[in-house]
CSV table of C-alpha atoms and ligand atoms in Angstrom, one decimal:
chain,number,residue,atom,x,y,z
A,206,UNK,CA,0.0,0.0,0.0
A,207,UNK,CA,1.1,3.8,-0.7
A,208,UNK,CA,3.2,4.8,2.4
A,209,UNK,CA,2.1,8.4,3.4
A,210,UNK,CA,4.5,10.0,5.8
A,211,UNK,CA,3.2,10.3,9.0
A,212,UNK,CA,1.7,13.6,10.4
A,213,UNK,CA,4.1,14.8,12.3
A,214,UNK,CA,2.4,17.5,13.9
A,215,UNK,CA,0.3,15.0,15.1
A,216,UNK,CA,1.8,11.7,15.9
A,217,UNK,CA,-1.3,10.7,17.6
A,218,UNK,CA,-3.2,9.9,13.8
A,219,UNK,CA,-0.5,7.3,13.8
A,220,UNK,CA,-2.2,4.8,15.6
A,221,UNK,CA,-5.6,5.7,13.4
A,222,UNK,CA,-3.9,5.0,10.0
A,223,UNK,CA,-2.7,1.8,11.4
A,224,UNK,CA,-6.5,0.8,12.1
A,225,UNK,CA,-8.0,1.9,8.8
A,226,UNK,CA,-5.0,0.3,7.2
A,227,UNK,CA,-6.0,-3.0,8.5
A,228,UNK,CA,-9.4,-2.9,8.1
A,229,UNK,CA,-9.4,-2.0,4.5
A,230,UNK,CA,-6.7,-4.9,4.5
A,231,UNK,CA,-9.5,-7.3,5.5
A,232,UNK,CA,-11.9,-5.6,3.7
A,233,UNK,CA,-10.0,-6.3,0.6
A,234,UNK,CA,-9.3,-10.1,1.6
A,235,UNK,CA,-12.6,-10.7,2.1
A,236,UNK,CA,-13.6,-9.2,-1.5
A,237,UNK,CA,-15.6,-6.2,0.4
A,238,UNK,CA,-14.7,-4.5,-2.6
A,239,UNK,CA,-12.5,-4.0,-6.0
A,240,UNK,CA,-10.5,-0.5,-5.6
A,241,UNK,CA,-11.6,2.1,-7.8
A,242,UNK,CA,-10.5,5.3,-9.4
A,243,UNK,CA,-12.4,8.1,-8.5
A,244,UNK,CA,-14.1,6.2,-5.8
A,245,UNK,CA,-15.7,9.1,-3.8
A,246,UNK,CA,-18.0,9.7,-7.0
A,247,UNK,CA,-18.6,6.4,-8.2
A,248,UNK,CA,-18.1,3.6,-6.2
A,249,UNK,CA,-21.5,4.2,-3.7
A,250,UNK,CA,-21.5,0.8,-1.1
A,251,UNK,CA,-24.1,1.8,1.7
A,252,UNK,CA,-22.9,-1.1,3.6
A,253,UNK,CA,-19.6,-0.3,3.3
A,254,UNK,CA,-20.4,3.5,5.0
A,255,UNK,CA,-22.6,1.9,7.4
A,256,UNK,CA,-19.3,0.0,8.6
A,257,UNK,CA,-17.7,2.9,8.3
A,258,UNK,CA,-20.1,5.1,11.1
A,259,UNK,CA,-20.2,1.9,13.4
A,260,UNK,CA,-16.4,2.3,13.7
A,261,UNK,CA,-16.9,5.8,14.4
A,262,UNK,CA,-15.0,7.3,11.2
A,263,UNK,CA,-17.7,9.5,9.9
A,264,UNK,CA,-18.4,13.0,11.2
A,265,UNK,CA,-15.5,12.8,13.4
A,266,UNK,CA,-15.2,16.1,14.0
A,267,UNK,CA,-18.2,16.8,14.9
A,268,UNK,CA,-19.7,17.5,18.5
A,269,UNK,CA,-20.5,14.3,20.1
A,270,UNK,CA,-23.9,15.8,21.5
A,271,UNK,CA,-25.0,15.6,17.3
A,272,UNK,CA,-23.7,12.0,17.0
A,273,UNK,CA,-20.1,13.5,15.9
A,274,UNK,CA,-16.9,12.2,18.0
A,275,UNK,CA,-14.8,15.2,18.8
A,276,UNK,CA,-11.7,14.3,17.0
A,277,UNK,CA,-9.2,16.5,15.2
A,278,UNK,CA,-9.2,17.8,11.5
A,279,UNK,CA,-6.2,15.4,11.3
A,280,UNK,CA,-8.0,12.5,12.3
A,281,UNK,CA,-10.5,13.0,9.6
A,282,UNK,CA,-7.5,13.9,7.1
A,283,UNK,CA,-5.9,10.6,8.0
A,284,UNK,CA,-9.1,8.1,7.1
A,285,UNK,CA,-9.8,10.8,4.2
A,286,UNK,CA,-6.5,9.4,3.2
A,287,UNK,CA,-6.3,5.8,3.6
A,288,UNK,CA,-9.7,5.2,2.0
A,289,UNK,CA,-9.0,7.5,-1.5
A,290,UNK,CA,-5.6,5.7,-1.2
A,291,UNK,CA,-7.5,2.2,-1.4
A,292,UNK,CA,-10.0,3.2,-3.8
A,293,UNK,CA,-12.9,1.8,-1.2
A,294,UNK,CA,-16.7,2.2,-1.9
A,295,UNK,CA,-17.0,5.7,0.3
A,296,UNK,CA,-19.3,7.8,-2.1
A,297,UNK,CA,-22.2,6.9,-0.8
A,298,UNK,CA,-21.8,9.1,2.5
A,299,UNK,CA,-19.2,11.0,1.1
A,300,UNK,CA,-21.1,14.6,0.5
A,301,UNK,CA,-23.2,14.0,3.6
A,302,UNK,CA,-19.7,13.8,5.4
A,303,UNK,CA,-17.6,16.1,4.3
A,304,UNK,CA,-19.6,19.1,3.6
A,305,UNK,CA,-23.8,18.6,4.0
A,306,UNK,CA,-22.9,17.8,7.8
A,307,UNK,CA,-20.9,20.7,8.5
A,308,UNK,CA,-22.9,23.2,7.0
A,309,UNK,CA,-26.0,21.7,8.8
A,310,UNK,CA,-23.7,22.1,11.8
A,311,UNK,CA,-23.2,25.8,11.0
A,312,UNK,CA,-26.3,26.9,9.6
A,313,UNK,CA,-29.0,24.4,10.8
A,314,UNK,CA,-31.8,24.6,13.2
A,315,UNK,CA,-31.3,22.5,16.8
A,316,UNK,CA,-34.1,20.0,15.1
A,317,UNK,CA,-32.1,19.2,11.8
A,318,UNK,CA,-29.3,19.3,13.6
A,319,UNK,CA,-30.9,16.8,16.2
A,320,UNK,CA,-32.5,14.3,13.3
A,321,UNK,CA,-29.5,14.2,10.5
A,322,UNK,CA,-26.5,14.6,11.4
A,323,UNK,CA,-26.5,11.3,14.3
A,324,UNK,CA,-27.4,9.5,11.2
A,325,UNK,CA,-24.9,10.8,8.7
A,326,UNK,CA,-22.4,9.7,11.4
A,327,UNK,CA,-23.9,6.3,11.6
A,328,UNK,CA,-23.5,5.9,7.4
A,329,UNK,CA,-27.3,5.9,7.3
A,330,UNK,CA,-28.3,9.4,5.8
A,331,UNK,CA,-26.7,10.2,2.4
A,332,UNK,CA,-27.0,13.9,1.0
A,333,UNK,CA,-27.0,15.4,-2.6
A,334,UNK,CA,-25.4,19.1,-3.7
A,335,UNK,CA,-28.1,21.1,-5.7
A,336,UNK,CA,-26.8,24.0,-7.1
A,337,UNK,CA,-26.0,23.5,-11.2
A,338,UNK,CA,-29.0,24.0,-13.3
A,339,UNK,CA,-29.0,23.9,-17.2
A,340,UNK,CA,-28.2,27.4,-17.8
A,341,UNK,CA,-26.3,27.9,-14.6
A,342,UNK,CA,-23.0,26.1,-13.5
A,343,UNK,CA,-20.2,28.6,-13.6
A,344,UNK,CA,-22.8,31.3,-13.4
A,345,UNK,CA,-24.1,29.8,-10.4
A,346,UNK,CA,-26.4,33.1,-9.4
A,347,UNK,CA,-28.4,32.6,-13.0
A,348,UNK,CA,-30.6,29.5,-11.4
A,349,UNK,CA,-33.9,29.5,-12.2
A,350,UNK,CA,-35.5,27.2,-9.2
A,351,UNK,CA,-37.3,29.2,-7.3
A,352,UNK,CA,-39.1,28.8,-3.8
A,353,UNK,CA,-42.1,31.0,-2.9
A,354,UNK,CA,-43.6,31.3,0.3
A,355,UNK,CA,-47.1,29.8,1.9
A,356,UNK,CA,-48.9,29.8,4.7
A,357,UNK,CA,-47.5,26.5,5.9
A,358,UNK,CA,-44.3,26.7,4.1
A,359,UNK,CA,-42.9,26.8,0.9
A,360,UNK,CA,-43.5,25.4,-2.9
A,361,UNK,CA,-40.3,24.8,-4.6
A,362,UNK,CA,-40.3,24.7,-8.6
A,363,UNK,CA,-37.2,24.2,-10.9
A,364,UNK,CA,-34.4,21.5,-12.8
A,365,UNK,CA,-31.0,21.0,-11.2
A,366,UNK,CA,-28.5,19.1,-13.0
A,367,UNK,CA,-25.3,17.1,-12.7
A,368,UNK,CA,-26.3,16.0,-8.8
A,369,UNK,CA,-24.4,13.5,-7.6
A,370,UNK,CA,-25.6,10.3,-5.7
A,371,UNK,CA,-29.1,12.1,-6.1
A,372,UNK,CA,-30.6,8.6,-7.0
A,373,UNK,CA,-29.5,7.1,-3.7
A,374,UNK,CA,-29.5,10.3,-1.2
A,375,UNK,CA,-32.2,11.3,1.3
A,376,UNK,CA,-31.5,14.6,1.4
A,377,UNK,CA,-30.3,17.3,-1.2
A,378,UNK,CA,-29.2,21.5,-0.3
A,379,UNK,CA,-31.0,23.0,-2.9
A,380,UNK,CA,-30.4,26.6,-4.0
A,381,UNK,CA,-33.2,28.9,-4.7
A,382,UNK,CA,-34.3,32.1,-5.5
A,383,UNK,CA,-36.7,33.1,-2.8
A,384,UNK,CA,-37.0,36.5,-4.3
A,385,UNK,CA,-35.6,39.3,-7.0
A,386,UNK,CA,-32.3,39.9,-8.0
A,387,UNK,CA,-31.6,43.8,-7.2
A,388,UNK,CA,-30.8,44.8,-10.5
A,389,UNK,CA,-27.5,43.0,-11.7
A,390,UNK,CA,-26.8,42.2,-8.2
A,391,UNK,CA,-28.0,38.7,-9.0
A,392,UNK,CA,-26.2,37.2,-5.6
A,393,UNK,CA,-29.0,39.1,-3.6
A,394,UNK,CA,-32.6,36.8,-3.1
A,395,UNK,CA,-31.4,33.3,-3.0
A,396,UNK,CA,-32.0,30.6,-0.4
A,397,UNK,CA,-30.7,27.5,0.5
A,398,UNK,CA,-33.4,24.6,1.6
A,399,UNK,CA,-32.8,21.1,2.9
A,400,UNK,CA,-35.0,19.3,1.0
A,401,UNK,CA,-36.6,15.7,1.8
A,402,UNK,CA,-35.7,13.3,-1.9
A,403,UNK,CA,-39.0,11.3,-0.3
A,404,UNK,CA,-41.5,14.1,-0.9
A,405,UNK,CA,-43.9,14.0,-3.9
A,406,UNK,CA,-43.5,16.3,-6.9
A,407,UNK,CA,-39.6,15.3,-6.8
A,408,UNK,CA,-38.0,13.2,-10.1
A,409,UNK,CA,-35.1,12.2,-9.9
A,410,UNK,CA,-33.0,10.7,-13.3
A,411,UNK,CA,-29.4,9.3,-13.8
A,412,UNK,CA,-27.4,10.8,-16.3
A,413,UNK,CA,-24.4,8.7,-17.9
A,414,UNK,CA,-20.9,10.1,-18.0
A,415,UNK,CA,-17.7,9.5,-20.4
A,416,UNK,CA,-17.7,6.0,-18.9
A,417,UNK,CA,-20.9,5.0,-18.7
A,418,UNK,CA,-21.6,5.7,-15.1
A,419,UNK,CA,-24.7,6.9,-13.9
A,420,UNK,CA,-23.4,8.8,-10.8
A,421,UNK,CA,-24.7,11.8,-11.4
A,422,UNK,CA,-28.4,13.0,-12.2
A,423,UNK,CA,-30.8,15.2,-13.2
A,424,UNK,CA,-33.8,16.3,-10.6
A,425,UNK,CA,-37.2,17.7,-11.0
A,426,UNK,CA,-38.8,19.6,-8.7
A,427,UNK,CA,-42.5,20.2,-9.4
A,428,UNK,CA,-44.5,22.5,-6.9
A,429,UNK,CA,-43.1,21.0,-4.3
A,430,UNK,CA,-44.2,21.8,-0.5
A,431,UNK,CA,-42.2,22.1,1.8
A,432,UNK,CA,-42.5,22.3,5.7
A,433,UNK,CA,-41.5,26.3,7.0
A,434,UNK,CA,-38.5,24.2,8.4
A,435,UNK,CA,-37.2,22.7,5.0
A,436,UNK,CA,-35.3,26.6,5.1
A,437,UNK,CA,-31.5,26.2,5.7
A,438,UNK,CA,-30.0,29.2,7.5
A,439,UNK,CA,-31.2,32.6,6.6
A,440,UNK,CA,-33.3,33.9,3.9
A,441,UNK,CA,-31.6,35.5,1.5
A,442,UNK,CA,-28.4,34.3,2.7
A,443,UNK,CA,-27.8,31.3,0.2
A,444,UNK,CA,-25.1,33.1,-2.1
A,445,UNK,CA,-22.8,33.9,1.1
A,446,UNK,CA,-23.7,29.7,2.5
A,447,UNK,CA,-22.9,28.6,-1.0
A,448,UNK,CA,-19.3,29.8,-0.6
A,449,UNK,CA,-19.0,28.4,2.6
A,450,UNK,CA,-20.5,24.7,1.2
A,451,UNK,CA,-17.9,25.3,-1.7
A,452,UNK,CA,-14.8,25.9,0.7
A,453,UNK,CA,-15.9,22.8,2.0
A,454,UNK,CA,-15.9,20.6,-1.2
A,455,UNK,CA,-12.9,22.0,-2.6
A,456,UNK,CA,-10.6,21.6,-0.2
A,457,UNK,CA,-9.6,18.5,0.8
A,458,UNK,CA,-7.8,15.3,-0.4
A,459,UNK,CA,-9.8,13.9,-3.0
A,460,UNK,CA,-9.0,16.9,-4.6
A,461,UNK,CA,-5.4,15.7,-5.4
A,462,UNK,CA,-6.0,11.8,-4.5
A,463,UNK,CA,-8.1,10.5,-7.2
A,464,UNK,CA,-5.7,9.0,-9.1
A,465,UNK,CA,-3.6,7.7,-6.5
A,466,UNK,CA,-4.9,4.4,-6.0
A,467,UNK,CA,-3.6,3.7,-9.7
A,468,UNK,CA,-0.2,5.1,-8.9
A,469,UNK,CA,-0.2,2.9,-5.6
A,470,UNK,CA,-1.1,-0.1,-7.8
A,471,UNK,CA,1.4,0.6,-10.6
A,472,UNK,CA,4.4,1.3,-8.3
A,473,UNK,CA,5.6,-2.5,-7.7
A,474,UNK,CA,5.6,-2.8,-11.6
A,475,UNK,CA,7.5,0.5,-12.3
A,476,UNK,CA,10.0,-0.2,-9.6
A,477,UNK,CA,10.4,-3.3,-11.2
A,478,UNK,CA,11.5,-1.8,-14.0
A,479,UNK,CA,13.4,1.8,-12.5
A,480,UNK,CA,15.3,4.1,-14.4
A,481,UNK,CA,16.5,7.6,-14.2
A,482,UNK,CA,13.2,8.7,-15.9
A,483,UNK,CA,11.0,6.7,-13.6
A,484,UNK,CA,12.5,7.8,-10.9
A,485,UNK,CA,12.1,11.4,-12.1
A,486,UNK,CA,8.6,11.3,-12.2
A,487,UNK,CA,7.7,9.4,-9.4
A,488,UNK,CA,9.5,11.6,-7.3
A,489,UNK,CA,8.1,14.4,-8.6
A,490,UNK,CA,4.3,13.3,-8.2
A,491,UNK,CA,5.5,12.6,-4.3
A,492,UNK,CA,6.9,16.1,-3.3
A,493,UNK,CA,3.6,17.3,-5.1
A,494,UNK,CA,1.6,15.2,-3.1
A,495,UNK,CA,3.3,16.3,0.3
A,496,UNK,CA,2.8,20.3,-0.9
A,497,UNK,CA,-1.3,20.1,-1.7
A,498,UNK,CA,-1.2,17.7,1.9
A,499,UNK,CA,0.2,20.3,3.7
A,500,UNK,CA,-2.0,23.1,2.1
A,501,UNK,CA,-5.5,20.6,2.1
A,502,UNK,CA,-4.7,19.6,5.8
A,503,UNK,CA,-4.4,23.7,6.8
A,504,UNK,CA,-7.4,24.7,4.9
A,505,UNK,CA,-9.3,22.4,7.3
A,506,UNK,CA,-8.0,23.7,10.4
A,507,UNK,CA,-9.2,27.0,9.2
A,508,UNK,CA,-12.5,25.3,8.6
A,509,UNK,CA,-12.3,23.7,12.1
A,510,UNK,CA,-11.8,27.3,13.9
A,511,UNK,CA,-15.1,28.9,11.3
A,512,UNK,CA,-13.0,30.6,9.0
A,513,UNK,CA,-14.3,30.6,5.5
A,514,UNK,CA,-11.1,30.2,3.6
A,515,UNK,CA,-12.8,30.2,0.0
A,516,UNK,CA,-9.4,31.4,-1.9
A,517,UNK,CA,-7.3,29.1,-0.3
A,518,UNK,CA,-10.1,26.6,-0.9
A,519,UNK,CA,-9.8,27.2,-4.6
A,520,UNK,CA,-6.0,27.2,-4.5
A,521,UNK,CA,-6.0,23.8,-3.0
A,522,UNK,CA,-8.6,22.3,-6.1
A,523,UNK,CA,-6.7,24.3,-8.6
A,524,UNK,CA,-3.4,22.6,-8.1
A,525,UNK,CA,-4.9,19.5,-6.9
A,526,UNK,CA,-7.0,18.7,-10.2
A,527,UNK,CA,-3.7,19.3,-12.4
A,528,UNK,CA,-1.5,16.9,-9.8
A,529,UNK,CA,-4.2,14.5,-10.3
A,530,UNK,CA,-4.5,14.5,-14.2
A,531,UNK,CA,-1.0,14.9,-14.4
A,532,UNK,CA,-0.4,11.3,-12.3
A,533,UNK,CA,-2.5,9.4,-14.5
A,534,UNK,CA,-0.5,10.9,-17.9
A,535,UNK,CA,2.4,10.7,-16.7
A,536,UNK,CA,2.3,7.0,-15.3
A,537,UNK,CA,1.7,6.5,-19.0
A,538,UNK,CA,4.4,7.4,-19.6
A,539,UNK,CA,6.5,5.4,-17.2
A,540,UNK,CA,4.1,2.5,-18.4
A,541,UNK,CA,5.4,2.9,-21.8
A,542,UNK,CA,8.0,-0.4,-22.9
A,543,UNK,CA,6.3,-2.4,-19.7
A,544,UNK,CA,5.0,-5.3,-21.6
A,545,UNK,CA,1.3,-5.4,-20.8
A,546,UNK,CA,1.4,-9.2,-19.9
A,547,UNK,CA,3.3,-8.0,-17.4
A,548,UNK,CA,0.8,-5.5,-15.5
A,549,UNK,CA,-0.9,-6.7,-12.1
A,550,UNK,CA,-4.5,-7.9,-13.0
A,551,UNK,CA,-7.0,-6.1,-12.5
A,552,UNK,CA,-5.2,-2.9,-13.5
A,553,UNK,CA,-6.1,-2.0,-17.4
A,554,UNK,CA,-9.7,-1.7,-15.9
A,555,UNK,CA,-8.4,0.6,-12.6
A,556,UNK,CA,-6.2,2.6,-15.5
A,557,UNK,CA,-9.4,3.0,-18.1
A,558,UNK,CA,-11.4,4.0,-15.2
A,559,UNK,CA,-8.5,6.7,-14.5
A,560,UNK,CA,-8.8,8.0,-17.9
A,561,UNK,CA,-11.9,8.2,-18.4
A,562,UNK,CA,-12.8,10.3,-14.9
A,563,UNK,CA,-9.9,12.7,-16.0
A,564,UNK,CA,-12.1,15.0,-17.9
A,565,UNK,CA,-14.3,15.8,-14.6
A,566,UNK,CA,-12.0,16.4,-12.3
A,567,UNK,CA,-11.5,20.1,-13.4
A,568,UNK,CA,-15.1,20.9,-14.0
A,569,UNK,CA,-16.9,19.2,-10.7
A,570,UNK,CA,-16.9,21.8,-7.8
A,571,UNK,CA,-16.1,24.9,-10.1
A,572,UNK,CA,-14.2,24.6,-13.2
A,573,UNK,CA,-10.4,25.4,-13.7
A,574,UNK,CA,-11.1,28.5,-15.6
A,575,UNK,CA,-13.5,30.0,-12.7
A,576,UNK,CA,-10.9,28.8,-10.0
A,577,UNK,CA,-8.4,31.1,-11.1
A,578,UNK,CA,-10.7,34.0,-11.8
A,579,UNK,CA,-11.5,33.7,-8.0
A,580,UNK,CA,-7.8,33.3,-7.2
A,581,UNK,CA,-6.8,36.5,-9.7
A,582,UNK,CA,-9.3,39.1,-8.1
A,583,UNK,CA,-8.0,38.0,-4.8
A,584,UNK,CA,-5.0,39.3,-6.0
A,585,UNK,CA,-6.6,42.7,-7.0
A,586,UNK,CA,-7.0,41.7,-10.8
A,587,UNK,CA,-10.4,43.2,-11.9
B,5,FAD,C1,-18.6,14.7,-12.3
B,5,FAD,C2,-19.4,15.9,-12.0
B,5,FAD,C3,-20.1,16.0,-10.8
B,5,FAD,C4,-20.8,17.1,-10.5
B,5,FAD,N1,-21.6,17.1,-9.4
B,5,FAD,C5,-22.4,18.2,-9.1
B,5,FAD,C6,-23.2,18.1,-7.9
B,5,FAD,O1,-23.2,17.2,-7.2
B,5,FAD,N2,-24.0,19.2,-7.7
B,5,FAD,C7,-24.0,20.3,-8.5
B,5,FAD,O2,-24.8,21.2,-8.3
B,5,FAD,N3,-23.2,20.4,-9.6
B,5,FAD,C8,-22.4,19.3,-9.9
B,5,FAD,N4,-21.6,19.3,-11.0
B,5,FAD,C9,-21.7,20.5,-12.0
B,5,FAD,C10,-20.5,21.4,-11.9
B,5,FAD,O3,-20.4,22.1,-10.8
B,5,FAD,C11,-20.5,22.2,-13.2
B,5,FAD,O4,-20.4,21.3,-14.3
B,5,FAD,C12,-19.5,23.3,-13.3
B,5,FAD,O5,-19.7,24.3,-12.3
B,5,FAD,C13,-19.4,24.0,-14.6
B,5,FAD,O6,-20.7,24.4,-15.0
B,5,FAD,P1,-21.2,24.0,-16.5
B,5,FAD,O7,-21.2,22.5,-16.6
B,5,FAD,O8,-22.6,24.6,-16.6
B,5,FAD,O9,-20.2,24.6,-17.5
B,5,FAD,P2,-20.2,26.1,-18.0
B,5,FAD,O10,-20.3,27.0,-16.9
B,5,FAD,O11,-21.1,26.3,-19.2
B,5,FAD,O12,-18.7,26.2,-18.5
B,5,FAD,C14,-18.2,25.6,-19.7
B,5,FAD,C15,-16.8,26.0,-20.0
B,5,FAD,O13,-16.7,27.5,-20.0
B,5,FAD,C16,-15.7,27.9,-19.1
B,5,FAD,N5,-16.2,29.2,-18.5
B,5,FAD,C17,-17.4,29.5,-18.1
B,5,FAD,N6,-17.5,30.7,-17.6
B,5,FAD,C18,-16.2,31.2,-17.7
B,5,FAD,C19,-15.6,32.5,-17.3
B,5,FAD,N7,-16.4,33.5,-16.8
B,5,FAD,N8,-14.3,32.7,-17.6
B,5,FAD,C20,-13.6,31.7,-18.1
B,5,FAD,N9,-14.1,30.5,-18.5
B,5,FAD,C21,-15.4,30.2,-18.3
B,5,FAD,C22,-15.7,26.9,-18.0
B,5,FAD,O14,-14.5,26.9,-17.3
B,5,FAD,C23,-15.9,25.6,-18.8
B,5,FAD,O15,-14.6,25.2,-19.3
B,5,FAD,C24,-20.8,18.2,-11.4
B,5,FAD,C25,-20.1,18.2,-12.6
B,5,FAD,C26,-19.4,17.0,-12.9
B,5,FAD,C27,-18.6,17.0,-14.1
């Protein structure tokens, strides 16, 4: 298995990684599952995440009085780690864990807090990310799904696109417009809601990606009602919750690690057959890896203390999306004069699933392009 230095800040994750090392050891003897590329998207086992919250590895940071275990960022950094390492089955919880829960944490009412996030923790309550519509992705504040007020509640209308784990999720944050843009100040007016998948009026279709997948879906929602309570934080406040959701989605190791489970299982193979060039480029995709750790692992501290570190955030996917491209090319490279008869099984499958993610690594969560337009105007650039 890929060795990842140990944290030294905090030695006490040592003992952690040892555990998850050795249950995703049995896991794998046992034929609990066939590694994956890009497992955080595709490779959904609600089983496997149930196993997961029993051992006490999902919301780990979270208050214990919400189900959570009071653990350090690191903790969660370490088993973050180890399971995109392994290419296990964790995309079934793995919205719900890493951002749905902490933004329920932040914005939710005691009652949501109360009734989802003890169950996200126990790998029972998986969560979907509604914000891309048909005519809005980049341009995020053009959505047209709108929620309008009743006496008991609220009716939500509109068409979000590209959700993923929709099909299999119980809940999805859904951005709305709860009322008009002030002139070209379209950011003003939108809401977020935490909406039930169970409730009528909802459709909910797969849609296929380069590989065949249907991870990611299409969802309807048609008049929908929804309790007063369906609201998430503040109304009118869903722009500024957005880019707190999105600091949270782009910031942390599967930015950078979805490839590495291919590297991990190619590495016997190409240090069967070292070189100078090999060594080269392995080398280089390691001191890579150990910068965006370092940067990933600080963005969640700043997380951890409420900061809202969107730049950084951005930084971290930015870099992280070209590392992980850039392992898959260039281990095709270093694959290059390796007979194939030669490769471990099971990896022309691992490598085609590498390659064929590749393309939607830089658009999911914000697109390259719009990741360094963020970064620029930081910067002062108008
Ligand atoms: C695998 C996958 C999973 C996804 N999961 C989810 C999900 O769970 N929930 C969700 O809400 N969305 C999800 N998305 C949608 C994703 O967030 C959008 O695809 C992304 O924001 C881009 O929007 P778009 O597809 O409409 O492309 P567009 O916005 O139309 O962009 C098309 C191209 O134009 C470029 N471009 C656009 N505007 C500018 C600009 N101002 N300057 C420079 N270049 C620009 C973009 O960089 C891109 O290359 C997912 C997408 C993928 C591929």
């Amino acid at each position: 298995m890929f060795q990842f230095p140990r944290l030294e800040f905090d030695p006490s994750a040592d003992a952690l990684r040892e555990e998850v090392r050795g249950f995703l050891a049995d896991e794998l003897q046992s034929g609990g599952f066939t590694p994956a590329a890009d497992c955080w998207v595709s490779a959904a086992d609600p089983e496997f995440s149930r196993k997961m919250g029993a051992r006490g590895w999902l919301g780990m940071t979270w208050p214990k009085e919400f189900g959570g275990h009071d653990r350090p960022v690191a903790h969660r950094f370490v088993v973050t780690e180890e399971m995109l390492a392994a290419g296990a089955p964790v995309a079934a919880h793995w919205i719900a864990d890493r951002q749905t829960g902490s933004h329920i944490l932040r914005y939710g009412t005691q009652e949501q807090k109360q009734t989802i996030l003890p169950r996200i923790a126990a790998g029972e309550c998986f969560t979907a990310i509604g914000m891309s519509e048909p005519q809005a992705g980049s341009d995020l504040a053009a959505i047209k799904t709108s929620a309008r007020r009743t006496d008991n509640g609220w009716v939500l209308s509109g068409r979000k696109i590209w959700s993923t784990g929709a099909h299999f999720s119980h809940y999805m944050i859904v951005l709305a417009r709860t009322s008009p843009a002030e002139g070209r100040n379209r950011q003003v007016g939108l809401s977020q809601f935490l909406v039930d998948l169970s409730l009528p009026g909802i459709d909910i279709s797969g849609i296929r990606d380069l590989g065949g997948t249907p991870h990611f879906n299409e969802t309807l929602f048609d008049n929908v009602e929804l309790p007063e309570d369906a609201l998430l934080g503040t109304e009118g406040n869903g722009w500024a919750q957005c880019m707190g959701e999105l600091a949270l989605e782009r910031s942390g190791p599967e930015r950078f690690l979805t490839s590495l489970v291919v590297l991990e299982k190619a590495l016997p193979l190409i240090g069967a057959h070292a070189d100078a060039r090999r060594a080269v480029e392995v080398g280089s995709i390691l001191a890579n890896l150990r910068v965006l750790r370092r940067m990933s692992l600080g963005v969640a501290e700043m997380l951890e203390r409420g900061e809202s570190p969107a730049t950084a955030a951005c930084v971290v996917k930015e870099m992280g999306n070209r590392l992980e491209n850039d392992i898959v090319q260039r281990l095709r490279g270093m694959l290059a004069g390796i007979p194939r008869h030669a490769w471990p099984a099971g990896f022309d499958v691992l490598l085609r699933e590498a390659i064929l993610h590749l393309p939607s690594n830089t658009l999911r969560g914000g697109t390259t392009e719009i990741l360094r337009g963020i970064i620029a105007r930081e910067m002062g650039m108008r």
